[in-house]
Amino acid sequence: MAAATLLCLLVLLLLGPGVWGHAEPPRDSLREELVITPLPSGDVAATFQFRTRWDSELQREEVSHYRLFPKALGQLISKYSLRELHLSLTQGFWRTRYWGTPFLQAPSGAELWAWFQDTVTDVDKSWKELSNVLSGIFCASLNFIDSTNTVTPSASFKPLGLANGTDHSFLRYAVLPREVVCTENLTPWKKLLPCSSKVPCRAGHWPFLSCHLLQAGLSVLLKADRLFHTSYHSQAVHIRPVCRDARCASISWELRQTLSVVFDAFITGQGKQDWSLFRMFSRTLTEPCPLASESRVYVDLTNYSQDNETLEVYPPPLTTYQDVVLGTRKTYAVYDLLDTAVINNSRSLNLQLKWKRPLGNEAPTTPFLYAQRYVSGYGLHNGELSTLLYNTHPYRAFPVLLLDTVPWYLRLYVHTLTITSKGKENKPSYIHYQPAQDRMQPHLLEMLIQLPASSVTKVSIQFERALLKWTEYTPDPNHGFYVSPSVLSALVPSEVAAQPVDWEESPLFNTLFPVSDSSSYFVRLYTEPLLVNLPTPDFSMPYNVICLTCTVVAVCYGSFYNLLTRTFQVEAPSKGGLARRLANLIRRARGVPPL
């Protein structure tokens, strides 16, 4: 009887809930895409995006079952009453001037910013606990985020999803520019994907769960040794609420995992600019993720065409996609992995791009907005921070919101703040400054600056270096101390008017930021992080003092100890023994006086 009952239960598990009634449609969905962009410098950029959408209000419903949405992040949203969460881990620096404007740039190191619900009473406490939990989830040093590197911007970092209010007191932002990204950060990031690149199939696993299906889709290309052998690597997690339908009567939660890498074509391609999926990732695409409703690969062919004998794309695309992306009309070759005609008979898709003739030495198109930052001065007392903002548009001026976060040990002289454009003073239309407190909080400076057409705007401010306590120095103090990069937020004029975007039908790379104006597009750029030297004591002196002190103590103390503790005795001289008598006999025989 018991065996029959167990057999019936096993049959019900294998057949699923459809045997006793109509199954409820899933409330979550997965879309994945890969965008391959040949850069003007000859390098190749690859951008992965995995979007998991869940039709659930986590903060109102008691959720106990998770299907595609990661349970760790879902519980995080509920526990800390998060409105939005954005985390990025980046190795390298995106060279906007030579590579163009990215879909979504991130600063070097670790960046974390979050919006909390207005029901949170102690935002700082929730922020600290949140950073500690994320540190454990992603194996990163986010636990070093504290009040000394956290700011509350007053105008930057608006919510990217639905927002009922914009009270910036519920916003926190922090950057760790020294954070090093490696495989131990990539592994937990990949485990959040519904179709992970590696899932161990253990003996005795549920028979109706096919493990090899979880090793499919675009995540197969996420091979650590290839992703970190690049000029730029950035992985990010973005969580935000979005409208569930056109009426926006209810909300859904969107988890967007992005990964961007830039391959050096000459190194990866062994001296050639030709590339392929196998040459870049050491793998090819075999089958789509069975849990994904959409799985596509886009190849940017905007500046190239197969008709003018410039390049050849193999296999030829079945469809193309054209739209205005980042203010420019783009053309993409589309490969839909869910289409059985895309995967060839060898059950493998290896995209290849071969140049029929060498590329010319034409100068790459300069983006309308990019920036540089550097530190100047001599000595270890005073210095100057300078930021150069470039507007290369021939006739359009536009405003830029600049955010600077400076550590407390660089004491800014606010009266030395100067902004010049074309040799004239440029007064900002909005400025917000929050002074630093020693060992408590950093400087925060936000300005809205109007950039004239075809101009270079210089923002400079002088500072004084502080002397730290000897316990506050890093293990390698002579390496220097990092300063967070500047953040630029702007609506850049478009070359072509954009059409309204359908968030469900458009590609993921075209729905990162909300679009409100067809004549401009929103970008957020970052400058280089700075490395500043501080007055550093000679940490070798304690070692020298210890060695010298120990030597002096050993010599002096040892001598005095011997003198004070040794016992001296006077002994009478002995008359000699057998050896002395034998010596005297020999000396007498030789006629020598005895001893």
Coordinates of C-alpha atoms in Angstrom, one line a residue:
M1 CA 0.0 0.0 0.0
A2 CA 2.8 2.4 0.9
A3 CA 4.6 1.5 -2.3
A4 CA 1.5 2.3 -4.4
T5 CA 1.1 5.6 -2.7
L6 CA 4.7 6.6 -3.3
L7 CA 4.3 5.6 -7.0
C8 CA 1.2 7.7 -7.4
L9 CA 3.0 10.7 -5.9
L10 CA 6.0 10.2 -8.2
V11 CA 3.7 10.1 -11.2
L12 CA 2.0 13.3 -10.1
L13 CA 5.3 15.0 -9.7
L14 CA 6.5 13.9 -13.2
L15 CA 3.3 14.9 -14.9
G16 CA 3.0 18.3 -13.2
P17 CA -0.1 20.2 -12.0
G18 CA -1.8 19.8 -15.4
V19 CA -3.2 16.4 -14.5
W20 CA -5.7 17.8 -12.0
G21 CA -6.5 21.2 -13.5
H22 CA -5.4 24.1 -15.7
A23 CA -1.9 25.3 -14.8
E24 CA -1.5 28.9 -13.8
P25 CA 0.6 30.9 -16.4
P26 CA 4.0 31.9 -15.1
R27 CA 4.3 35.4 -13.7
D28 CA 7.9 35.9 -14.6
S29 CA 9.8 36.0 -17.9
L30 CA 13.4 36.0 -19.1
R31 CA 14.9 37.9 -22.1
E32 CA 18.6 37.7 -23.0
E33 CA 20.6 39.3 -25.7
L34 CA 24.2 39.9 -26.8
V35 CA 25.3 43.0 -28.7
I36 CA 28.6 42.9 -30.6
T37 CA 30.0 46.3 -31.7
P38 CA 33.1 46.8 -33.7
L39 CA 34.7 49.9 -32.2
P40 CA 36.3 52.7 -34.2
S41 CA 39.7 51.9 -32.6
G42 CA 39.6 48.4 -34.0
D43 CA 38.6 46.7 -30.8
V44 CA 35.4 44.7 -30.3
A45 CA 32.8 45.4 -27.6
A46 CA 30.4 42.7 -26.4
T47 CA 27.5 43.6 -24.1
F48 CA 25.4 40.9 -22.5
Q49 CA 22.0 41.7 -21.0
F50 CA 19.7 39.3 -19.1
R51 CA 16.4 40.7 -18.0
T52 CA 14.2 38.9 -15.5
R53 CA 10.7 40.4 -15.1
W54 CA 8.5 39.4 -12.2
D55 CA 4.8 40.4 -12.1
S56 CA 4.7 40.6 -8.3
E57 CA 4.7 43.3 -5.7
L58 CA 7.3 42.0 -3.3
Q59 CA 6.7 44.5 -0.6
R60 CA 3.0 43.9 -0.4
E61 CA 2.7 40.2 -1.1
E62 CA 4.2 37.4 1.0
V63 CA 6.2 35.6 -1.5
S64 CA 7.5 32.1 -0.7
H65 CA 8.1 30.6 -4.2
Y66 CA 10.7 31.9 -6.6
R67 CA 11.0 30.6 -10.1
L68 CA 13.3 32.8 -12.2
F69 CA 13.8 35.8 -10.0
P70 CA 16.7 35.2 -7.5
K71 CA 15.4 34.5 -4.0
A72 CA 18.4 36.3 -2.4
L73 CA 17.6 39.5 -4.2
G74 CA 13.9 39.2 -3.7
Q75 CA 14.3 38.9 0.0
L76 CA 16.7 41.8 -0.1
I77 CA 14.0 44.0 -1.6
S78 CA 11.4 43.0 0.9
K79 CA 13.6 43.2 4.0
Y80 CA 15.2 46.6 3.4
S81 CA 12.2 48.2 1.6
L82 CA 14.2 49.0 -1.6
R83 CA 12.8 51.1 -4.4
E84 CA 15.8 50.6 -6.6
L85 CA 19.2 49.0 -6.4
H86 CA 22.2 49.5 -8.8
L87 CA 25.5 47.7 -8.3
S88 CA 28.4 47.6 -10.7
L89 CA 31.9 46.0 -10.5
T90 CA 34.3 47.2 -13.1
Q91 CA 37.9 46.6 -14.1
G92 CA 39.4 49.1 -16.5
F93 CA 38.1 52.3 -17.9
W94 CA 35.8 53.0 -20.8
R95 CA 37.5 55.3 -23.3
T96 CA 34.6 57.4 -24.5
R97 CA 36.6 59.5 -26.8
Y98 CA 37.9 56.5 -28.8
W99 CA 35.3 53.9 -28.2
G100 CA 32.2 56.1 -28.4
T101 CA 29.3 56.4 -26.0
P102 CA 28.5 53.1 -24.2
F103 CA 25.0 51.8 -23.5
L104 CA 25.7 52.0 -19.8
Q105 CA 29.0 53.1 -18.4
A106 CA 30.3 52.3 -14.9
P107 CA 33.2 53.7 -12.9
S108 CA 36.4 51.7 -12.2
G109 CA 36.0 49.7 -9.0
A110 CA 32.7 49.1 -7.2
E111 CA 29.7 51.5 -7.4
L112 CA 26.5 51.1 -5.4
W113 CA 23.5 53.4 -5.2
A114 CA 20.1 52.6 -3.9
W115 CA 16.7 54.3 -3.4
F116 CA 14.7 53.3 -0.2
Q117 CA 11.0 53.5 0.3
D118 CA 9.7 56.5 2.3
T119 CA 8.6 54.1 5.0
V120 CA 12.3 53.5 6.1
T121 CA 12.9 55.4 9.3
D122 CA 16.7 54.9 9.6
V123 CA 18.2 55.1 6.1
D124 CA 21.8 55.1 7.2
K125 CA 21.3 51.9 9.2
S126 CA 19.5 50.1 6.3
W127 CA 22.3 51.3 3.9
K128 CA 25.0 49.9 6.1
E129 CA 23.2 46.5 6.4
L130 CA 22.5 46.4 2.7
S131 CA 26.1 46.9 1.8
N132 CA 27.2 44.2 4.1
V133 CA 24.7 41.7 2.7
L134 CA 25.6 42.5 -0.9
S135 CA 29.3 42.1 0.1
G136 CA 28.5 38.5 1.0
I137 CA 26.4 37.8 -2.0
F138 CA 28.9 39.0 -4.6
C139 CA 32.1 38.3 -2.7
A140 CA 33.2 41.9 -2.9
S141 CA 34.6 44.4 -0.4
L142 CA 31.3 46.4 -0.2
N143 CA 31.5 46.1 3.6
F144 CA 34.1 48.9 3.5
I145 CA 31.3 51.3 2.5
D146 CA 30.7 53.6 5.4
S147 CA 29.9 57.3 6.1
T148 CA 33.4 58.4 4.9
N149 CA 32.6 57.4 1.3
T150 CA 28.8 57.7 1.2
V151 CA 27.0 60.8 -0.1
T152 CA 23.4 61.8 -0.7
P153 CA 23.2 63.6 -4.1
S154 CA 20.6 66.3 -4.4
A155 CA 20.1 66.3 -8.1
S156 CA 22.0 63.3 -9.7
F157 CA 20.9 59.7 -9.8
K158 CA 17.2 60.1 -10.3
P159 CA 15.2 56.8 -10.2
L160 CA 15.3 54.9 -13.4
G161 CA 12.0 53.1 -12.8
L162 CA 8.7 54.1 -11.4
A163 CA 9.0 56.8 -8.8
N164 CA 6.2 58.4 -6.8
G165 CA 8.5 61.0 -5.3
T166 CA 12.1 62.2 -5.5
D167 CA 13.0 62.9 -1.9
H168 CA 16.7 62.5 -2.1
S169 CA 17.0 61.9 1.6
F170 CA 16.2 58.3 0.7
L171 CA 19.1 58.0 -1.8
R172 CA 22.6 56.8 -1.0
Y173 CA 25.6 56.6 -3.3
A174 CA 29.1 55.2 -2.8
V175 CA 32.1 54.3 -4.9
L176 CA 35.1 52.1 -4.0
P177 CA 37.6 53.0 -6.8
R178 CA 40.2 50.6 -5.5
E179 CA 38.0 47.5 -5.6
V180 CA 39.6 44.7 -7.8
V181 CA 37.2 42.6 -9.9
C182 CA 38.1 38.9 -10.4
T183 CA 36.5 35.5 -11.0
E184 CA 35.2 35.3 -7.4
N185 CA 32.9 38.2 -8.2
L186 CA 31.8 36.8 -11.6
T187 CA 30.8 33.4 -10.2
P188 CA 28.0 34.6 -7.8
W189 CA 26.8 37.0 -10.5
K190 CA 26.4 34.1 -12.9
K191 CA 24.6 32.0 -10.3
L192 CA 21.8 34.6 -10.4
L193 CA 21.0 33.7 -14.0
P194 CA 18.1 31.3 -14.6
C195 CA 20.3 29.5 -17.2
S196 CA 23.6 29.4 -15.4
S197 CA 26.7 28.6 -17.4
K198 CA 27.6 25.7 -15.0
V199 CA 25.1 23.7 -13.0
P200 CA 26.5 20.4 -11.5
C201 CA 24.3 17.4 -12.3
R202 CA 24.4 15.2 -9.2
A203 CA 23.4 11.6 -9.1
G204 CA 19.9 11.1 -7.8
H205 CA 18.8 14.4 -9.1
W206 CA 15.1 14.8 -9.9
P207 CA 14.5 12.9 -13.1
F208 CA 12.3 15.5 -14.7
L209 CA 14.9 18.3 -14.3
S210 CA 17.3 18.1 -17.2
C211 CA 20.6 19.6 -16.1
H212 CA 22.1 20.0 -19.5
L213 CA 19.3 22.4 -20.4
L214 CA 20.6 24.8 -17.8
Q215 CA 23.9 24.9 -19.6
A216 CA 22.5 26.7 -22.6
G217 CA 21.8 30.2 -23.9
L218 CA 24.1 33.2 -24.0
S219 CA 25.5 32.4 -20.5
V220 CA 27.6 29.6 -22.1
L221 CA 29.9 32.3 -23.4
L222 CA 30.6 33.6 -19.9
K223 CA 34.0 31.9 -19.6
A224 CA 36.0 33.7 -16.9
D225 CA 39.5 33.3 -18.3
R226 CA 38.4 35.0 -21.6
L227 CA 36.2 37.7 -20.0
F228 CA 39.1 38.9 -17.8
H229 CA 41.6 38.8 -20.6
T230 CA 40.1 42.1 -22.0
S231 CA 40.8 45.8 -21.9
Y232 CA 37.5 46.5 -20.1
H233 CA 35.3 44.4 -18.0
S234 CA 32.1 45.6 -16.2
Q235 CA 29.3 43.5 -14.6
A236 CA 26.3 45.1 -13.0
V237 CA 23.0 44.3 -11.4
H238 CA 20.0 46.7 -11.7
I239 CA 16.7 46.3 -9.9
R240 CA 13.8 48.6 -10.5
P241 CA 10.0 48.7 -10.6
V242 CA 8.4 49.0 -14.0
C243 CA 4.9 49.2 -15.4
R244 CA 3.2 45.9 -15.9
D245 CA 1.1 47.2 -18.8
A246 CA 0.4 50.3 -20.8
R247 CA -2.1 51.7 -18.2
C248 CA 0.5 51.1 -15.4
A249 CA -2.2 50.0 -13.0
S250 CA 0.2 47.6 -11.3
I251 CA 4.0 47.3 -11.2
S252 CA 6.4 44.5 -11.9
W253 CA 10.0 44.1 -10.7
E254 CA 12.8 44.0 -13.3
L255 CA 16.2 42.5 -12.6
R256 CA 18.7 43.4 -15.3
Q257 CA 22.1 41.8 -15.3
T258 CA 24.5 43.4 -17.7
L259 CA 28.1 42.5 -18.6
S260 CA 30.3 44.5 -20.9
V261 CA 33.7 43.6 -22.2
V262 CA 36.1 45.1 -24.8
F263 CA 38.4 42.7 -26.6
D264 CA 41.6 43.9 -28.1
A265 CA 41.2 42.6 -31.6
F266 CA 45.0 42.3 -32.3
I267 CA 45.6 40.3 -29.2
T268 CA 42.5 38.2 -29.3
G269 CA 42.7 37.8 -33.1
Q270 CA 46.4 36.9 -33.1
G271 CA 47.4 40.1 -35.0
K272 CA 44.3 40.2 -37.2
Q273 CA 41.1 42.3 -36.9
D274 CA 38.9 39.4 -37.9
W275 CA 36.9 38.0 -35.0
S276 CA 34.5 35.2 -34.2
L277 CA 32.6 34.0 -31.1
F278 CA 35.0 31.1 -30.7
R279 CA 38.1 33.4 -31.0
M280 CA 36.7 35.8 -28.4
F281 CA 35.0 33.4 -25.9
S282 CA 36.6 30.0 -26.8
R283 CA 33.0 28.8 -27.1
T284 CA 30.1 28.8 -29.5
L285 CA 26.3 29.0 -29.1
T286 CA 24.7 25.6 -29.3
E287 CA 21.1 26.1 -28.1
P288 CA 18.9 28.8 -26.5
C289 CA 18.0 28.9 -22.9
P290 CA 14.8 26.9 -22.5
L291 CA 13.5 29.3 -19.9
A292 CA 14.0 32.4 -22.1
S293 CA 11.1 33.9 -24.1
E294 CA 13.7 35.8 -26.2
S295 CA 17.3 35.0 -27.0
R296 CA 19.0 37.1 -29.6
V297 CA 22.4 38.2 -30.8
Y298 CA 22.9 41.7 -32.5
V299 CA 25.9 42.7 -34.6
D300 CA 26.4 46.4 -35.2
L301 CA 26.8 47.0 -38.9
T302 CA 26.1 50.7 -38.9
N303 CA 29.4 51.9 -40.4
Y304 CA 30.0 48.9 -42.5
S305 CA 28.2 47.1 -45.3
Q306 CA 28.7 43.8 -47.1
D307 CA 27.9 45.4 -50.4
N308 CA 30.9 47.7 -50.5
E309 CA 33.3 44.8 -50.1
T310 CA 34.4 46.1 -46.7
L311 CA 33.6 43.1 -44.5
E312 CA 31.8 39.8 -44.6
V313 CA 29.5 38.5 -41.8
Y314 CA 29.1 34.7 -41.6
P315 CA 26.5 33.2 -41.4
P316 CA 24.5 35.9 -43.2
P317 CA 21.8 37.4 -41.0
L318 CA 18.2 36.4 -41.7
T319 CA 16.8 39.8 -40.4
T320 CA 18.1 43.2 -39.6
Y321 CA 17.0 45.8 -37.1
Q322 CA 17.2 49.6 -37.5
D323 CA 16.5 52.2 -34.9
V324 CA 17.9 55.4 -33.3
V325 CA 20.2 54.4 -30.5
L326 CA 22.1 57.0 -28.5
G327 CA 21.1 59.7 -31.0
T328 CA 22.4 57.9 -34.1
R329 CA 20.6 55.6 -36.5
K330 CA 22.0 52.1 -36.1
T331 CA 21.7 49.0 -38.2
Y332 CA 22.1 45.6 -36.6
A333 CA 22.2 42.1 -37.9
V334 CA 19.9 40.0 -35.8
Y335 CA 20.3 36.3 -35.0
D336 CA 17.4 34.8 -33.1
L337 CA 18.5 31.7 -31.2
L338 CA 14.9 30.6 -30.9
D339 CA 14.6 30.3 -34.7
T340 CA 15.7 26.8 -35.6
A341 CA 17.0 28.1 -39.0
V342 CA 19.7 30.1 -37.2
I343 CA 21.5 27.0 -35.6
N344 CA 23.1 25.1 -38.5
N345 CA 23.4 21.4 -38.9
S346 CA 26.4 21.2 -36.6
R347 CA 24.2 22.4 -33.8
S348 CA 26.5 25.4 -33.3
L349 CA 26.4 29.1 -34.1
N350 CA 29.8 30.7 -34.5
L351 CA 29.4 34.3 -35.8
Q352 CA 32.4 35.5 -37.8
L353 CA 33.3 38.8 -39.2
K354 CA 36.1 39.0 -41.8
W355 CA 37.5 42.2 -43.2
K356 CA 37.9 42.0 -47.0
R357 CA 40.3 44.9 -47.0
P358 CA 42.3 46.6 -44.3
L359 CA 40.6 49.4 -42.5
G360 CA 41.6 52.9 -43.3
N361 CA 43.3 55.3 -40.9
E362 CA 40.2 57.6 -40.7
A363 CA 39.8 59.4 -37.4
P364 CA 37.0 57.9 -35.4
T365 CA 33.8 59.9 -34.9
T366 CA 34.2 61.9 -31.7
P367 CA 31.1 61.8 -29.4
F368 CA 29.3 65.0 -28.5
L369 CA 30.2 64.7 -24.8
Y370 CA 33.2 63.3 -23.0
A371 CA 35.4 64.4 -20.1
Q372 CA 38.8 64.1 -18.6
R373 CA 40.1 64.6 -15.1
Y374 CA 43.6 65.1 -13.6
V375 CA 45.4 66.4 -10.5
S376 CA 48.1 69.0 -10.8
G377 CA 50.5 70.7 -8.4
Y378 CA 53.9 69.9 -6.9
G379 CA 54.9 68.8 -3.4
L380 CA 52.8 67.1 -0.8
H381 CA 51.0 70.1 0.7
N382 CA 48.7 71.7 -1.9
G383 CA 47.2 70.6 -5.2
E384 CA 44.5 71.2 -7.8
L385 CA 41.7 69.0 -9.2
S386 CA 40.8 69.8 -12.8
T387 CA 38.0 68.4 -14.9
L388 CA 37.7 69.1 -18.6
L389 CA 34.2 68.8 -20.2
Y390 CA 34.2 68.6 -24.0
N391 CA 31.1 69.6 -26.1
T392 CA 32.0 68.8 -29.7
H393 CA 28.5 69.6 -31.1
P394 CA 29.0 72.3 -33.9
Y395 CA 26.1 74.5 -33.0
R396 CA 24.1 73.1 -29.9
A397 CA 24.8 74.0 -26.3
F398 CA 23.4 71.8 -23.6
P399 CA 23.6 71.6 -19.8
V400 CA 25.6 69.0 -17.8
L401 CA 25.1 68.0 -14.2
L402 CA 28.5 67.4 -12.7
L403 CA 28.9 65.5 -9.4
D404 CA 32.2 65.3 -7.5
T405 CA 32.9 63.2 -4.4
V406 CA 36.2 64.1 -2.8
P407 CA 37.6 62.3 0.4
W408 CA 37.8 64.3 3.6
Y409 CA 41.6 64.1 3.7
L410 CA 41.7 66.4 0.6
R411 CA 40.5 69.7 2.1
L412 CA 38.9 71.8 -0.6
Y413 CA 39.2 75.5 -0.9
V414 CA 35.8 76.3 -2.2
H415 CA 36.7 80.0 -2.9
T416 CA 39.2 78.8 -5.5
L417 CA 36.4 77.1 -7.6
T418 CA 36.7 78.3 -11.2
I419 CA 34.7 77.4 -14.3
T420 CA 35.9 78.7 -17.6
S421 CA 34.6 78.1 -21.2
K422 CA 36.4 79.6 -24.2
G423 CA 38.5 81.8 -21.9
K424 CA 35.5 83.3 -20.1
E425 CA 33.9 82.6 -16.7
N426 CA 31.0 80.2 -16.8
K427 CA 28.7 80.5 -13.8
P428 CA 26.7 77.4 -13.0
S429 CA 22.9 77.7 -12.8
Y430 CA 22.8 75.3 -9.9
I431 CA 25.3 74.5 -7.2
H432 CA 25.1 72.3 -4.1
Y433 CA 28.1 71.9 -1.8
Q434 CA 28.3 69.7 1.3
P435 CA 31.5 70.2 3.2
A436 CA 33.4 67.3 4.6
Q437 CA 33.9 66.3 8.2
D438 CA 37.2 64.7 9.2
R439 CA 36.8 61.0 9.4
M440 CA 33.0 61.4 9.1
Q441 CA 31.9 62.3 5.6
P442 CA 33.4 63.3 2.2
H443 CA 33.0 66.5 0.2
L444 CA 30.0 66.6 -2.2
L445 CA 29.9 69.1 -5.0
E446 CA 27.1 69.2 -7.6
M447 CA 26.8 71.8 -10.4
L448 CA 24.6 72.3 -13.4
I449 CA 26.9 73.8 -16.1
Q450 CA 25.9 75.0 -19.5
L451 CA 28.4 73.8 -22.1
P452 CA 28.7 76.1 -25.2
A453 CA 28.9 74.6 -28.6
S454 CA 32.4 73.4 -29.7
S455 CA 34.0 74.2 -26.4
V456 CA 36.1 72.9 -23.6
T457 CA 34.9 73.8 -20.2
K458 CA 37.5 73.5 -17.3
V459 CA 36.3 73.1 -13.7
S460 CA 39.2 73.4 -11.2
I461 CA 39.4 73.7 -7.4
Q462 CA 42.4 73.7 -5.1
F463 CA 42.9 71.5 -2.1
E464 CA 45.2 70.8 0.8
R465 CA 46.4 67.4 1.8
A466 CA 45.8 66.3 5.4
L467 CA 48.1 64.3 7.6
L468 CA 46.6 61.0 8.6
K469 CA 47.1 59.0 11.7
W470 CA 49.6 56.2 11.3
T471 CA 46.8 53.7 11.7
E472 CA 44.8 55.2 8.9
Y473 CA 47.3 54.5 6.2
T474 CA 46.8 51.5 3.8
P475 CA 49.3 48.7 3.8
D476 CA 51.0 50.3 0.7
P477 CA 50.7 54.0 1.5
N478 CA 53.3 55.0 -1.1
H479 CA 51.0 53.7 -3.8
G480 CA 48.7 56.6 -3.2
F481 CA 45.0 57.1 -2.3
Y482 CA 42.2 56.9 -4.8
V483 CA 39.7 59.7 -5.5
S484 CA 36.3 58.8 -6.9
P485 CA 35.7 59.8 -10.5
S486 CA 33.4 62.6 -11.5
V487 CA 29.9 61.8 -12.7
L488 CA 28.4 63.6 -15.7
S489 CA 24.6 63.4 -16.4
A490 CA 23.3 65.1 -19.5
L491 CA 20.7 65.1 -22.2
V492 CA 22.8 65.1 -25.3
P493 CA 21.3 66.3 -28.6
S494 CA 20.4 63.6 -31.1
E495 CA 21.5 63.5 -34.7
V496 CA 18.3 61.8 -35.7
A497 CA 14.9 62.2 -33.9
A498 CA 14.0 59.1 -32.0
Q499 CA 10.6 57.4 -32.0
P500 CA 8.7 56.3 -28.9
V501 CA 10.1 53.1 -27.5
D502 CA 8.0 50.1 -26.8
W503 CA 9.7 48.5 -23.8
E504 CA 8.5 45.0 -24.5
E505 CA 9.2 45.0 -28.3
S506 CA 12.4 46.9 -28.4
P507 CA 15.8 45.4 -27.7
L508 CA 17.1 45.6 -24.2
F509 CA 20.0 47.9 -25.1
N510 CA 17.5 50.5 -26.2
T511 CA 15.4 50.5 -23.0
L512 CA 18.0 51.3 -20.3
F513 CA 17.0 54.8 -19.6
P514 CA 13.5 56.4 -19.9
V515 CA 13.1 58.6 -23.0
S516 CA 11.0 61.7 -22.7
D517 CA 12.3 63.8 -25.6
S518 CA 12.9 62.6 -29.1
S519 CA 15.5 65.3 -29.8
S520 CA 17.9 64.2 -27.1
Y521 CA 19.0 61.1 -25.2
F522 CA 20.3 60.7 -21.7
V523 CA 23.8 59.6 -20.9
R524 CA 25.8 59.1 -17.7
L525 CA 29.5 59.2 -18.1
Y526 CA 32.4 58.9 -15.7
T527 CA 35.9 60.3 -15.7
E528 CA 39.1 58.5 -14.6
P529 CA 39.7 57.8 -10.9
L530 CA 42.6 59.8 -9.6
L531 CA 45.6 58.7 -7.6
V532 CA 46.8 61.2 -5.1
N533 CA 49.9 61.0 -2.9
L534 CA 49.6 62.1 0.8
P535 CA 52.4 63.0 3.2
T536 CA 53.6 59.6 4.3
P537 CA 55.9 58.9 7.3
D538 CA 58.8 56.6 7.0
F539 CA 57.3 53.4 8.1
S540 CA 60.7 51.7 8.1
M541 CA 61.9 53.8 11.1
P542 CA 60.1 51.7 13.7
Y543 CA 61.8 48.6 12.3
N544 CA 65.2 50.3 12.5
V545 CA 64.5 51.6 16.0
I546 CA 63.4 48.2 17.2
C547 CA 66.6 46.6 15.8
L548 CA 68.9 49.2 17.3
T549 CA 67.2 49.2 20.6
C550 CA 67.3 45.4 20.9
T551 CA 71.0 45.4 20.0
V552 CA 71.9 48.1 22.5
V553 CA 69.9 46.4 25.2
A554 CA 71.4 43.0 24.5
V555 CA 75.0 44.3 24.6
C556 CA 74.7 46.6 27.5
Y557 CA 72.4 44.5 29.6
G558 CA 74.4 41.4 29.0
S559 CA 77.7 43.1 30.1
F560 CA 76.2 44.6 33.2
Y561 CA 74.4 41.3 34.0
N562 CA 77.7 39.4 33.8
L563 CA 79.5 41.9 36.0
L564 CA 76.8 41.9 38.6
T565 CA 76.2 38.2 38.8
R566 CA 79.6 36.7 38.1
T567 CA 81.7 35.5 41.2
F568 CA 85.5 36.3 41.1
Q569 CA 87.9 34.0 43.1
V570 CA 91.7 34.3 43.6
E571 CA 93.5 31.0 42.9
A572 CA 97.1 30.2 44.0
P573 CA 99.5 29.4 41.1
S574 CA 100.1 25.6 40.9
K575 CA 103.7 24.2 40.9
G576 CA 103.1 22.3 37.7
G577 CA 102.5 18.8 36.9
L578 CA 104.0 15.9 34.9
A579 CA 104.1 17.9 31.7
R580 CA 106.1 20.7 33.3
R581 CA 108.7 18.4 34.8
L582 CA 109.2 16.6 31.5
A583 CA 109.7 20.0 29.8
N584 CA 112.3 21.1 32.3
L585 CA 114.2 17.8 31.8
I586 CA 114.4 18.4 28.1
R587 CA 115.4 22.1 28.6
R588 CA 118.1 21.1 31.0
A589 CA 119.5 18.5 28.6
R590 CA 119.6 21.3 25.9
G591 CA 121.3 23.7 28.3
V592 CA 118.3 26.0 28.5
P593 CA 117.1 27.5 31.8
P594 CA 114.1 25.7 33.2
L595 CA 110.6 27.1 33.3

